[in-house]
mmCIF file of C-alpha atoms in Angstrom:
data_model
loop_
_atom_site.group_PDB
_atom_site.id
_atom_site.type_symbol
_atom_site.label_atom_id
_atom_site.label_comp_id
_atom_site.label_asym_id
_atom_site.label_seq_id
_atom_site.Cartn_x
_atom_site.Cartn_y
_atom_site.Cartn_z
ATOM 1 C CA UNK A 10 129.770 48.290 130.921
ATOM 2 C CA UNK A 11 128.514 48.338 127.261
ATOM 3 C CA UNK A 12 130.924 46.391 124.983
ATOM 4 C CA UNK A 13 130.919 46.811 121.227
ATOM 5 C CA UNK A 14 129.852 43.436 119.614
ATOM 6 C CA UNK A 15 129.264 44.664 115.985
ATOM 7 C CA UNK A 16 129.706 47.508 113.713
ATOM 8 C CA UNK A 17 128.107 48.074 110.297
ATOM 9 C CA UNK A 18 128.257 50.610 107.904
ATOM 10 C CA UNK A 19 126.464 51.195 104.265
ATOM 11 C CA UNK A 20 126.900 53.405 101.434
ATOM 12 C CA UNK A 21 129.777 55.192 103.091
ATOM 13 C CA UNK A 22 132.798 56.009 101.058
ATOM 14 C CA UNK A 23 134.310 52.665 100.026
ATOM 15 C CA UNK A 24 131.960 50.839 102.426
ATOM 16 C CA UNK A 25 129.132 49.560 100.381
ATOM 17 C CA UNK A 26 127.460 47.330 102.802
ATOM 18 C CA UNK A 27 129.730 45.756 105.516
ATOM 19 C CA UNK A 28 128.874 44.361 108.939
ATOM 20 C CA UNK A 29 131.888 42.891 111.271
ATOM 21 C CA UNK A 30 132.144 41.554 114.986
ATOM 22 C CA UNK A 31 134.232 43.612 117.402
ATOM 23 C CA UNK A 32 136.467 41.525 119.977
ATOM 24 C CA UNK A 33 138.250 42.484 122.952
ATOM 25 C CA UNK A 34 141.628 42.965 120.581
ATOM 26 C CA UNK A 35 140.657 43.824 116.806
ATOM 27 C CA UNK A 36 143.657 44.258 114.348
ATOM 28 C CA UNK A 37 142.974 45.258 110.792
ATOM 29 C CA UNK A 38 146.054 45.423 108.255
ATOM 30 C CA UNK A 39 145.929 46.112 104.658
ATOM 31 C CA UNK A 40 147.602 48.403 101.940
ATOM 32 C CA UNK A 41 147.070 52.129 101.232
ATOM 33 C CA UNK A 42 143.511 52.845 99.591
ATOM 34 C CA UNK A 43 141.724 49.714 100.630
ATOM 35 C CA UNK A 44 139.582 51.685 102.932
ATOM 36 C CA UNK A 45 140.952 50.927 106.498
ATOM 37 C CA UNK A 46 140.490 54.483 107.558
ATOM 38 C CA UNK A 47 136.988 54.495 106.392
ATOM 39 C CA UNK A 48 136.344 51.355 108.986
ATOM 40 C CA UNK A 49 137.843 53.834 111.620
ATOM 41 C CA UNK A 50 135.546 56.665 110.400
ATOM 42 C CA UNK A 51 132.527 54.963 110.549
ATOM 43 C CA UNK A 52 133.279 54.353 114.394
ATOM 44 C CA UNK A 53 133.767 58.223 114.706
ATOM 45 C CA UNK A 54 130.570 58.741 113.038
ATOM 46 C CA UNK A 55 128.594 56.582 115.487
ATOM 47 C CA UNK A 56 130.198 58.536 118.327
ATOM 48 C CA UNK A 57 129.270 61.830 116.515
ATOM 49 C CA UNK A 58 125.669 60.907 116.323
ATOM 50 C CA UNK A 59 125.869 60.458 120.259
ATOM 51 C CA UNK A 60 127.376 63.898 120.159
ATOM 52 C CA UNK A 61 124.877 65.706 118.234
ATOM 53 C CA UNK A 62 127.809 66.786 115.728
ATOM 54 C CA UNK A 63 127.201 63.988 112.978
ATOM 55 C CA UNK A 64 125.648 66.538 110.202
ATOM 56 C CA UNK A 65 128.488 69.000 111.050
ATOM 57 C CA UNK A 66 131.151 66.404 110.693
ATOM 58 C CA UNK A 67 129.888 64.931 107.517
ATOM 59 C CA UNK A 68 129.930 68.370 106.110
ATOM 60 C CA UNK A 69 133.355 68.910 107.162
ATOM 61 C CA UNK A 70 134.223 65.747 105.181
ATOM 62 C CA UNK A 71 132.770 67.568 102.138
ATOM 63 C CA UNK A 72 129.154 66.768 102.432
ATOM 64 C CA UNK A 73 127.278 64.131 101.010
ATOM 65 C CA UNK A 74 128.890 64.298 97.748
ATOM 66 C CA UNK A 75 132.065 63.267 99.482
ATOM 67 C CA UNK A 76 130.783 60.614 101.652
ATOM 68 C CA UNK A 77 128.390 58.654 99.522
ATOM 69 C CA UNK A 78 129.552 55.579 98.289
ATOM 70 C CA UNK A 79 130.689 56.266 94.695
ATOM 71 C CA UNK A 80 130.298 53.136 93.022
ATOM 72 C CA UNK A 81 127.270 51.670 90.947
ATOM 73 C CA UNK A 82 124.140 51.635 92.746
ATOM 74 C CA UNK A 83 121.178 49.174 92.005
ATOM 75 C CA UNK A 84 117.484 50.528 91.657
ATOM 76 C CA UNK A 85 116.722 54.195 91.753
ATOM 77 C CA UNK A 86 115.828 54.681 95.444
ATOM 78 C CA UNK A 87 117.007 57.530 97.472
ATOM 79 C CA UNK A 88 120.757 57.900 98.477
ATOM 80 C CA UNK A 89 121.335 56.763 101.771
ATOM 81 C CA UNK A 90 124.479 56.697 104.132
ATOM 82 C CA UNK A 91 124.084 54.432 107.412
ATOM 83 C CA UNK A 92 125.798 53.085 110.339
ATOM 84 C CA UNK A 93 124.790 51.028 113.041
ATOM 85 C CA UNK A 94 126.385 49.377 116.171
ATOM 86 C CA UNK A 95 125.564 46.550 118.847
ATOM 87 C CA UNK A 96 126.337 47.072 122.309
ATOM 88 C CA UNK A 97 126.250 44.260 125.100
ATOM 89 C CA UNK A 98 126.123 44.009 128.413
ATOM 90 C CA UNK A 99 127.291 40.692 129.345
ATOM 91 C CA UNK A 100 125.990 40.968 133.096
ATOM 92 C CA UNK A 101 122.738 42.000 132.147
ATOM 93 C CA UNK A 102 122.338 39.438 129.342
ATOM 94 C CA UNK A 103 120.933 42.527 127.247
ATOM 95 C CA UNK A 104 122.286 44.315 124.165
ATOM 96 C CA UNK A 105 121.135 47.616 122.389
ATOM 97 C CA UNK A 106 121.576 48.234 118.533
ATOM 98 C CA UNK A 107 121.437 51.678 117.465
ATOM 99 C CA UNK A 108 121.026 52.417 113.776
ATOM 100 C CA UNK A 109 121.273 55.895 112.051
ATOM 101 C CA UNK A 110 121.032 56.737 108.350
ATOM 102 C CA UNK A 111 121.345 60.249 106.662
ATOM 103 C CA UNK A 112 120.508 61.451 103.247
ATOM 104 C CA UNK A 113 119.961 64.219 100.747
ATOM 105 C CA UNK A 114 117.802 67.144 101.446
ATOM 106 C CA UNK A 115 114.460 66.906 99.613
ATOM 107 C CA UNK A 116 113.893 69.227 96.625
ATOM 108 C CA UNK A 117 111.227 70.852 94.941
ATOM 109 C CA UNK A 118 111.074 73.484 92.235
ATOM 110 C CA UNK A 119 111.636 76.161 94.792
ATOM 111 C CA UNK A 120 114.708 74.777 96.185
ATOM 112 C CA UNK A 121 115.185 72.809 99.102
ATOM 113 C CA UNK A 122 112.072 71.538 101.145
ATOM 114 C CA UNK A 123 112.308 71.512 105.059
ATOM 115 C CA UNK A 124 114.637 73.385 107.777
ATOM 116 C CA UNK A 125 117.945 72.396 105.958
ATOM 117 C CA UNK A 126 120.330 74.057 103.392
ATOM 118 C CA UNK A 127 120.621 72.882 99.991
ATOM 119 C CA UNK A 128 123.689 70.675 100.385
ATOM 120 C CA UNK A 129 123.751 69.592 104.037
ATOM 121 C CA UNK A 130 122.930 65.922 105.210
ATOM 122 C CA UNK A 131 119.623 64.927 107.009
ATOM 123 C CA UNK A 132 118.825 62.383 109.295
ATOM 124 C CA UNK A 133 116.338 60.087 107.571
ATOM 125 C CA UNK A 134 116.122 57.150 109.906
ATOM 126 C CA UNK A 135 117.164 56.656 113.297
ATOM 127 C CA UNK A 136 116.359 53.505 115.659
ATOM 128 C CA UNK A 137 117.467 52.064 119.051
ATOM 129 C CA UNK A 138 116.385 48.548 119.663
ATOM 130 C CA UNK A 139 116.836 46.695 123.005
ATOM 131 C CA UNK A 140 117.700 43.032 122.435
ATOM 132 C CA UNK A 141 117.073 40.525 125.040
ATOM 133 C CA UNK A 142 115.873 37.094 125.852
ATOM 134 C CA UNK A 143 112.388 38.624 125.116
ATOM 135 C CA UNK A 144 110.959 40.140 121.813
ATOM 136 C CA UNK A 145 113.299 42.970 120.597
ATOM 137 C CA UNK A 146 111.589 46.371 121.772
ATOM 138 C CA UNK A 147 112.241 49.572 119.894
ATOM 139 C CA UNK A 148 112.923 52.174 122.237
ATOM 140 C CA UNK A 149 113.393 54.714 119.607
ATOM 141 C CA UNK A 150 111.846 54.793 115.989
ATOM 142 C CA UNK A 151 112.289 57.828 113.574
ATOM 143 C CA UNK A 152 111.502 57.894 110.021
ATOM 144 C CA UNK A 153 111.946 61.211 108.409
ATOM 145 C CA UNK A 154 110.258 63.563 110.292
ATOM 146 C CA UNK A 155 107.856 61.307 112.308
ATOM 147 C CA UNK A 156 108.634 58.993 114.861
ATOM 148 C CA UNK A 157 108.479 57.925 118.781
ATOM 149 C CA UNK A 158 110.332 57.373 121.752
ATOM 150 C CA UNK A 159 109.343 54.773 124.859
ATOM 151 C CA UNK A 160 109.761 56.315 128.046
ATOM 152 C CA UNK A 161 110.870 54.425 131.222
ATOM 153 C CA UNK A 162 107.125 53.676 131.869
ATOM 154 C CA UNK A 163 107.205 51.792 128.491
ATOM 155 C CA UNK A 164 104.715 54.243 126.612
ATOM 156 C CA UNK A 165 105.206 55.712 123.520
ATOM 157 C CA UNK A 166 105.668 59.307 123.163
ATOM 158 C CA UNK A 167 105.755 61.357 119.784
ATOM 159 C CA UNK A 168 108.995 63.215 118.842
ATOM 160 C CA UNK A 169 107.009 65.777 117.956
ATOM 161 C CA UNK A 170 108.064 68.791 115.488
ATOM 162 C CA UNK A 171 110.884 70.400 117.540
ATOM 163 C CA UNK A 172 113.631 67.898 116.234
ATOM 164 C CA UNK A 173 115.393 69.288 113.377
ATOM 165 C CA UNK A 174 116.265 66.995 110.328
ATOM 166 C CA UNK A 175 119.835 67.755 111.237
ATOM 167 C CA UNK A 176 119.647 66.669 114.756
ATOM 168 C CA UNK A 177 120.110 63.274 116.135
ATOM 169 C CA UNK A 178 117.197 62.299 118.630
ATOM 170 C CA UNK A 179 120.247 60.048 120.543
ATOM 171 C CA UNK A 180 122.017 63.434 121.277
ATOM 172 C CA UNK A 181 118.803 65.693 121.588
ATOM 173 C CA UNK A 182 116.743 63.819 124.299
ATOM 174 C CA UNK A 183 119.019 64.166 127.395
ATOM 175 C CA UNK A 184 116.258 63.270 130.107
ATOM 176 C CA UNK A 185 118.287 60.240 131.676
ATOM 177 C CA UNK A 186 115.455 59.543 134.113
ATOM 178 C CA UNK A 187 112.531 59.420 131.410
ATOM 179 C CA UNK A 188 114.802 57.892 128.516
ATOM 180 C CA UNK A 189 117.416 55.683 130.404
ATOM 181 C CA UNK A 190 118.146 53.267 127.535
ATOM 182 C CA UNK A 191 118.963 56.274 124.979
ATOM 183 C CA UNK A 192 120.970 57.896 128.019
ATOM 184 C CA UNK A 193 122.859 54.641 128.592
ATOM 185 C CA UNK A 194 123.880 53.888 124.861
ATOM 186 C CA UNK A 195 124.750 57.890 124.051
ATOM 187 C CA UNK A 196 127.023 57.934 126.986
ATOM 188 C CA UNK A 197 128.693 54.489 125.949
ATOM 189 C CA UNK A 198 129.460 56.002 122.723
ATOM 190 C CA UNK A 199 130.908 59.233 124.262
ATOM 191 C CA UNK A 200 133.262 57.366 126.378
ATOM 192 C CA UNK A 201 135.024 55.993 123.391
ATOM 193 C CA UNK A 202 138.414 57.330 122.450
ATOM 194 C CA UNK A 203 139.894 57.889 119.170
ATOM 195 C CA UNK A 204 143.637 58.280 118.581
ATOM 196 C CA UNK A 205 144.992 59.298 115.338
ATOM 197 C CA UNK A 206 148.021 61.118 114.705
ATOM 198 C CA UNK A 207 149.013 62.902 117.959
ATOM 199 C CA UNK A 208 150.549 66.085 117.008
ATOM 200 C CA UNK A 209 154.281 66.415 117.879
ATOM 201 C CA UNK A 210 155.174 69.786 116.258
ATOM 202 C CA UNK A 211 156.751 72.619 118.177
ATOM 203 C CA UNK A 212 153.255 73.988 119.078
ATOM 204 C CA UNK A 213 151.908 70.621 120.204
ATOM 205 C CA UNK A 214 150.235 70.414 123.344
ATOM 206 C CA UNK A 215 152.061 67.629 124.091
ATOM 207 C CA UNK A 216 155.093 69.542 124.628
ATOM 208 C CA UNK A 217 153.784 72.015 127.182
ATOM 209 C CA UNK A 218 152.798 71.268 130.839
ATOM 210 C CA UNK A 219 149.009 71.377 131.299
ATOM 211 C CA UNK A 220 146.755 72.006 134.216
ATOM 212 C CA UNK A 221 147.388 69.801 137.358
ATOM 213 C CA UNK A 222 143.966 67.981 137.547
ATOM 214 C CA UNK A 223 143.385 64.497 138.386
ATOM 215 C CA UNK A 224 143.128 62.871 134.992
ATOM 216 C CA UNK A 225 142.253 59.072 134.859
ATOM 217 C CA UNK A 226 141.813 58.926 131.282
ATOM 218 C CA UNK A 227 143.885 60.580 128.298
ATOM 219 C CA UNK A 228 141.918 62.914 126.022
ATOM 220 C CA UNK A 229 141.636 62.060 122.161
ATOM 221 C CA UNK A 230 144.085 64.713 121.418
ATOM 222 C CA UNK A 231 146.491 63.968 124.201
ATOM 223 C CA UNK A 232 146.718 67.293 125.607
ATOM 224 C CA UNK A 233 146.496 66.226 129.254
ATOM 225 C CA UNK A 234 149.288 63.684 128.948
ATOM 226 C CA UNK A 235 151.216 65.422 131.599
ATOM 227 C CA UNK A 236 148.115 64.991 134.161
ATOM 228 C CA UNK A 237 147.668 61.543 132.968
ATOM 229 C CA UNK A 238 151.347 60.557 134.104
ATOM 230 C CA UNK A 239 151.089 62.656 137.207
ATOM 231 C CA UNK A 240 147.807 60.694 138.291
ATOM 232 C CA UNK A 241 149.547 57.568 137.708
ATOM 233 C CA UNK A 242 152.642 58.467 139.941
ATOM 234 C CA UNK A 243 151.213 60.929 142.560
ATOM 235 C CA UNK A 244 147.570 59.712 143.111
ATOM 236 C CA UNK A 245 147.389 56.030 142.021
ATOM 237 C CA UNK A 246 151.094 55.597 143.134
ATOM 238 C CA UNK A 247 151.395 52.905 140.716
ATOM 239 C CA UNK A 248 153.904 53.394 137.487
ATOM 240 C CA UNK A 249 154.902 49.703 137.034
ATOM 241 C CA UNK A 250 153.417 49.367 133.759
ATOM 242 C CA UNK A 251 154.326 52.364 132.457
ATOM 243 C CA UNK A 252 157.754 52.538 133.872
ATOM 244 C CA UNK A 253 158.049 48.943 132.156
ATOM 245 C CA UNK A 254 157.027 50.256 128.708
ATOM 246 C CA UNK A 255 159.506 52.879 128.772
ATOM 247 C CA UNK A 256 162.186 50.727 129.678
ATOM 248 C CA UNK A 257 161.209 48.395 127.019
ATOM 249 C CA UNK A 258 161.170 51.036 124.456
ATOM 250 C CA UNK A 259 164.177 53.010 125.944
ATOM 251 C CA UNK A 260 166.784 50.655 127.601
ATOM 252 C CA UNK A 261 168.449 52.468 130.476
ATOM 253 C CA UNK A 262 166.035 55.538 130.253
ATOM 254 C CA UNK A 263 163.414 56.507 132.668
ATOM 255 C CA UNK A 264 160.551 58.825 132.581
ATOM 256 C CA UNK A 265 160.638 61.712 135.246
ATOM 257 C CA UNK A 266 157.180 62.964 136.520
ATOM 258 C CA UNK A 267 157.619 65.741 139.256
ATOM 259 C CA UNK A 268 155.113 66.328 141.973
ATOM 260 C CA UNK A 269 152.850 68.882 140.398
ATOM 261 C CA UNK A 270 152.013 72.461 141.479
ATOM 262 C CA UNK A 271 149.490 74.354 139.374
ATOM 263 C CA UNK A 272 150.756 72.684 136.397
ATOM 264 C CA UNK A 273 151.797 68.768 135.793
ATOM 265 C CA UNK A 274 154.779 68.106 133.334
ATOM 266 C CA UNK A 275 156.937 65.327 132.538
ATOM 267 C CA UNK A 276 160.644 64.689 131.197
ATOM 268 C CA UNK A 277 162.993 61.787 130.314
ATOM 269 C CA UNK A 278 166.545 60.872 131.548
ATOM 270 C CA UNK A 279 168.613 58.984 128.943
ATOM 271 C CA UNK A 280 171.661 56.881 129.932
ATOM 272 C CA UNK A 281 174.102 58.683 127.997
ATOM 273 C CA UNK A 282 173.148 61.786 130.175
ATOM 274 C CA UNK A 283 172.165 60.476 133.441
ATOM 275 C CA UNK A 284 172.237 63.835 135.136
ATOM 276 C CA UNK A 285 170.082 65.515 132.437
ATOM 277 C CA UNK A 286 166.254 65.832 132.456
ATOM 278 C CA UNK A 287 165.177 66.184 128.795
ATOM 279 C CA UNK A 288 161.759 68.072 129.012
ATOM 280 C CA UNK A 289 158.795 67.036 126.758
ATOM 281 C CA UNK A 290 159.626 70.173 124.498
ATOM 282 C CA UNK A 291 163.145 68.617 123.875
ATOM 283 C CA UNK A 292 162.131 65.175 123.037
ATOM 284 C CA UNK A 293 162.057 63.648 119.417
ATOM 285 C CA UNK A 294 158.495 63.209 117.856
ATOM 286 C CA UNK A 295 158.696 59.583 117.906
ATOM 287 C CA UNK A 296 159.565 59.330 121.558
ATOM 288 C CA UNK A 297 156.967 61.799 122.082
ATOM 289 C CA UNK A 298 154.308 59.969 120.238
ATOM 290 C CA UNK A 299 155.245 56.594 121.977
ATOM 291 C CA UNK A 300 154.813 58.326 125.324
ATOM 292 C CA UNK A 301 151.435 59.678 124.321
ATOM 293 C CA UNK A 302 150.369 55.887 123.156
ATOM 294 C CA UNK A 303 151.562 54.893 126.587
ATOM 295 C CA UNK A 304 149.231 57.337 128.215
ATOM 296 C CA UNK A 305 146.062 56.214 126.324
ATOM 297 C CA UNK A 306 146.959 52.571 126.891
ATOM 298 C CA UNK A 307 148.167 52.500 130.438
ATOM 299 C CA UNK A 308 146.100 55.361 132.110
ATOM 300 C CA UNK A 309 144.489 54.702 135.606
ATOM 301 C CA UNK A 310 141.195 54.354 133.937
ATOM 302 C CA UNK A 311 140.894 53.030 130.462
ATOM 303 C CA UNK A 312 137.709 54.219 128.384
ATOM 304 C CA UNK A 313 135.509 51.165 127.266
ATOM 305 C CA UNK A 314 136.736 51.181 123.900
ATOM 306 C CA UNK A 315 139.891 52.531 122.241
ATOM 307 C CA UNK A 316 140.518 53.053 118.474
ATOM 308 C CA UNK A 317 143.754 53.377 117.157
ATOM 309 C CA UNK A 318 144.507 54.436 113.529
ATOM 310 C CA UNK A 319 148.088 53.485 112.240
ATOM 311 C CA UNK A 320 149.829 54.242 115.483
ATOM 312 C CA UNK A 321 153.022 53.412 113.988
ATOM 313 C CA UNK A 322 153.471 56.602 112.232
ATOM 314 C CA UNK A 323 156.561 58.095 113.031
ATOM 315 C CA UNK A 324 157.710 55.480 115.304
ATOM 316 C CA UNK A 325 161.223 53.787 114.831
ATOM 317 C CA UNK A 326 161.010 50.281 113.946
ATOM 318 C CA UNK A 327 162.421 49.245 117.087
ATOM 319 C CA UNK A 328 159.578 50.783 119.034
ATOM 320 C CA UNK A 329 157.023 48.531 117.284
ATOM 321 C CA UNK A 330 157.423 45.465 119.586
ATOM 322 C CA UNK A 331 157.355 47.641 122.911
ATOM 323 C CA UNK A 332 153.874 49.175 121.261
ATOM 324 C CA UNK A 333 152.444 45.670 120.539
ATOM 325 C CA UNK A 334 152.805 44.717 124.226
ATOM 326 C CA UNK A 335 151.300 47.678 125.564
ATOM 327 C CA UNK A 336 148.358 47.184 123.213
ATOM 328 C CA UNK A 337 147.905 43.400 124.383
ATOM 329 C CA UNK A 338 148.443 44.693 127.871
ATOM 330 C CA UNK A 339 145.478 47.316 127.423
ATOM 331 C CA UNK A 340 143.147 44.716 125.747
ATOM 332 C CA UNK A 341 143.067 43.071 129.213
ATOM 333 C CA UNK A 342 141.431 46.058 130.354
ATOM 334 C CA UNK A 343 139.337 47.318 127.743
ATOM 335 C CA UNK A 344 138.380 46.902 123.984
ATOM 336 C CA UNK A 345 141.007 47.913 121.617
ATOM 337 C CA UNK A 346 140.345 48.304 117.750
ATOM 338 C CA UNK A 347 143.595 49.102 115.519
ATOM 339 C CA UNK A 348 144.095 49.545 111.965
ATOM 340 C CA UNK A 349 147.649 49.626 110.595
ATOM 341 C CA UNK A 350 149.758 49.476 107.529
ATOM 342 C CA UNK A 351 152.693 47.787 109.619
ATOM 343 C CA UNK A 352 153.232 44.048 109.159
ATOM 344 C CA UNK A 353 155.769 43.953 111.842
ATOM 345 C CA UNK A 354 153.196 45.560 114.197
ATOM 346 C CA UNK A 355 150.429 43.276 113.566
ATOM 347 C CA UNK A 356 152.994 40.282 114.038
ATOM 348 C CA UNK A 357 153.937 41.358 117.110
ATOM 349 C CA UNK A 358 150.638 41.519 118.484
ATOM 350 C CA UNK A 359 149.894 38.093 117.232
ATOM 351 C CA UNK A 360 152.728 36.891 118.876
ATOM 352 C CA UNK A 361 152.262 38.557 122.349
ATOM 353 C CA UNK A 362 148.258 38.487 122.285
ATOM 354 C CA UNK A 363 147.586 35.398 120.154
ATOM 355 C CA UNK A 364 145.147 37.522 118.042
ATOM 356 C CA UNK A 365 145.354 37.014 114.170
ATOM 357 C CA UNK A 366 145.159 40.508 112.300
ATOM 358 C CA UNK A 367 142.139 40.575 109.987
ATOM 359 C CA UNK A 368 143.333 41.637 106.416
ATOM 360 C CA UNK A 369 141.431 44.493 104.683
ATOM 361 C CA UNK A 370 140.900 44.685 100.922
ATOM 362 C CA UNK A 371 138.826 45.927 97.895
ATOM 363 C CA UNK A 372 136.439 43.686 96.282
ATOM 364 C CA UNK A 373 134.731 44.985 93.174
ATOM 365 C CA UNK A 374 135.746 48.444 94.423
ATOM 366 C CA UNK A 375 134.381 48.009 97.816
ATOM 367 C CA UNK A 376 135.942 47.440 101.154
ATOM 368 C CA UNK A 377 135.972 44.108 102.500
ATOM 369 C CA UNK A 378 137.762 42.068 105.195
ATOM 370 C CA UNK A 379 139.334 38.611 104.615
ATOM 371 C CA UNK A 380 137.068 35.688 105.834
ATOM 372 C CA UNK A 381 134.231 37.824 106.493
ATOM 373 C CA UNK A 382 130.736 36.350 105.373
ATOM 374 C CA UNK A 383 127.738 38.363 104.195
ATOM 375 C CA UNK A 384 126.062 37.269 107.450
ATOM 376 C CA UNK A 385 128.399 39.470 109.318
ATOM 377 C CA UNK A 386 130.581 36.697 111.086
ATOM 378 C CA UNK A 387 134.147 35.652 110.411
ATOM 379 C CA UNK A 388 134.430 32.001 108.780
ATOM 380 C CA UNK A 389 136.370 30.692 111.584
ATOM 381 C CA UNK A 390 133.753 31.464 114.019
ATOM 382 C CA UNK A 391 131.746 28.390 112.288
ATOM 383 C CA UNK A 392 134.883 25.986 113.248
ATOM 384 C CA UNK A 393 135.315 27.197 117.025
#
């Protein structure tokens, strides 16, 4: 399994230029408008590059006018927005660094040049490098319209002219046999899960039964939550952690997971009404959101990387300590990355897991992390 070692972003919203390590459990806390969500979005953009949706996602954000660094710029070079990630395989003593940059469509007197619309972003640079004990090897190198990819035989092959300026090579080159490194990195990024603002309104999928299909991992929107619970109860036959998390948050209550037919469902029994099962459609927003987080963090099989953005939203303060315990438990099985407003949640995670939160702030208008050095390491790492 590839683990995330570090992430970098440049020229993106409030992220002027930043690179920071990622640990088994990373907790970031800060006030409103300091750029915590932009750190989270940077991770999403890396996954979008693997999925082939990066340009569309940036357009949905408002296009280059909205996503590019708005602060002062040095020099008169072209406007660029970039992201990179280093993924490591400890067992094989090898790492992979993927980098991508986007920019504006070149202009001429007659309008935009190349196969792109006037305001859409273009892929300007893309690179995948294998880092091992030997000299780093470029497996993919793209600069504008030209570049190469190295096949499984070690030989370079031209990217040719079929790749559009709005397409990522990482997503387009799908041949796993010919390009095994690209396949490995692409699927590592696609396996990440992002959980932000589970919908709990009356029309939310969380409140409805779902198809009864064995589901070891919760989807990002939580729409298969009932199937995740049913898989734990009736396939794995182990709900010790899940039952403990429910009892921790709601003393005396229990989660009811019927044996599914065509559909899977769940409900709750509370101590005040021991004979009454409250179906998902009847649960409060906070209760339902907590159960969704339990499905994300305690599922049968966790993804290699889970990113949580302000999971405390809509939760009663009494649920933050149980949530912290779930997060720490999950971090023993996978990497968990969290941004939060809640001092109480961050303190509880530190108490339960011994992980100190990283404080995010603005420095000269740019998002920065307390203790982070320009080299991309935290200061205390030098003292370890």
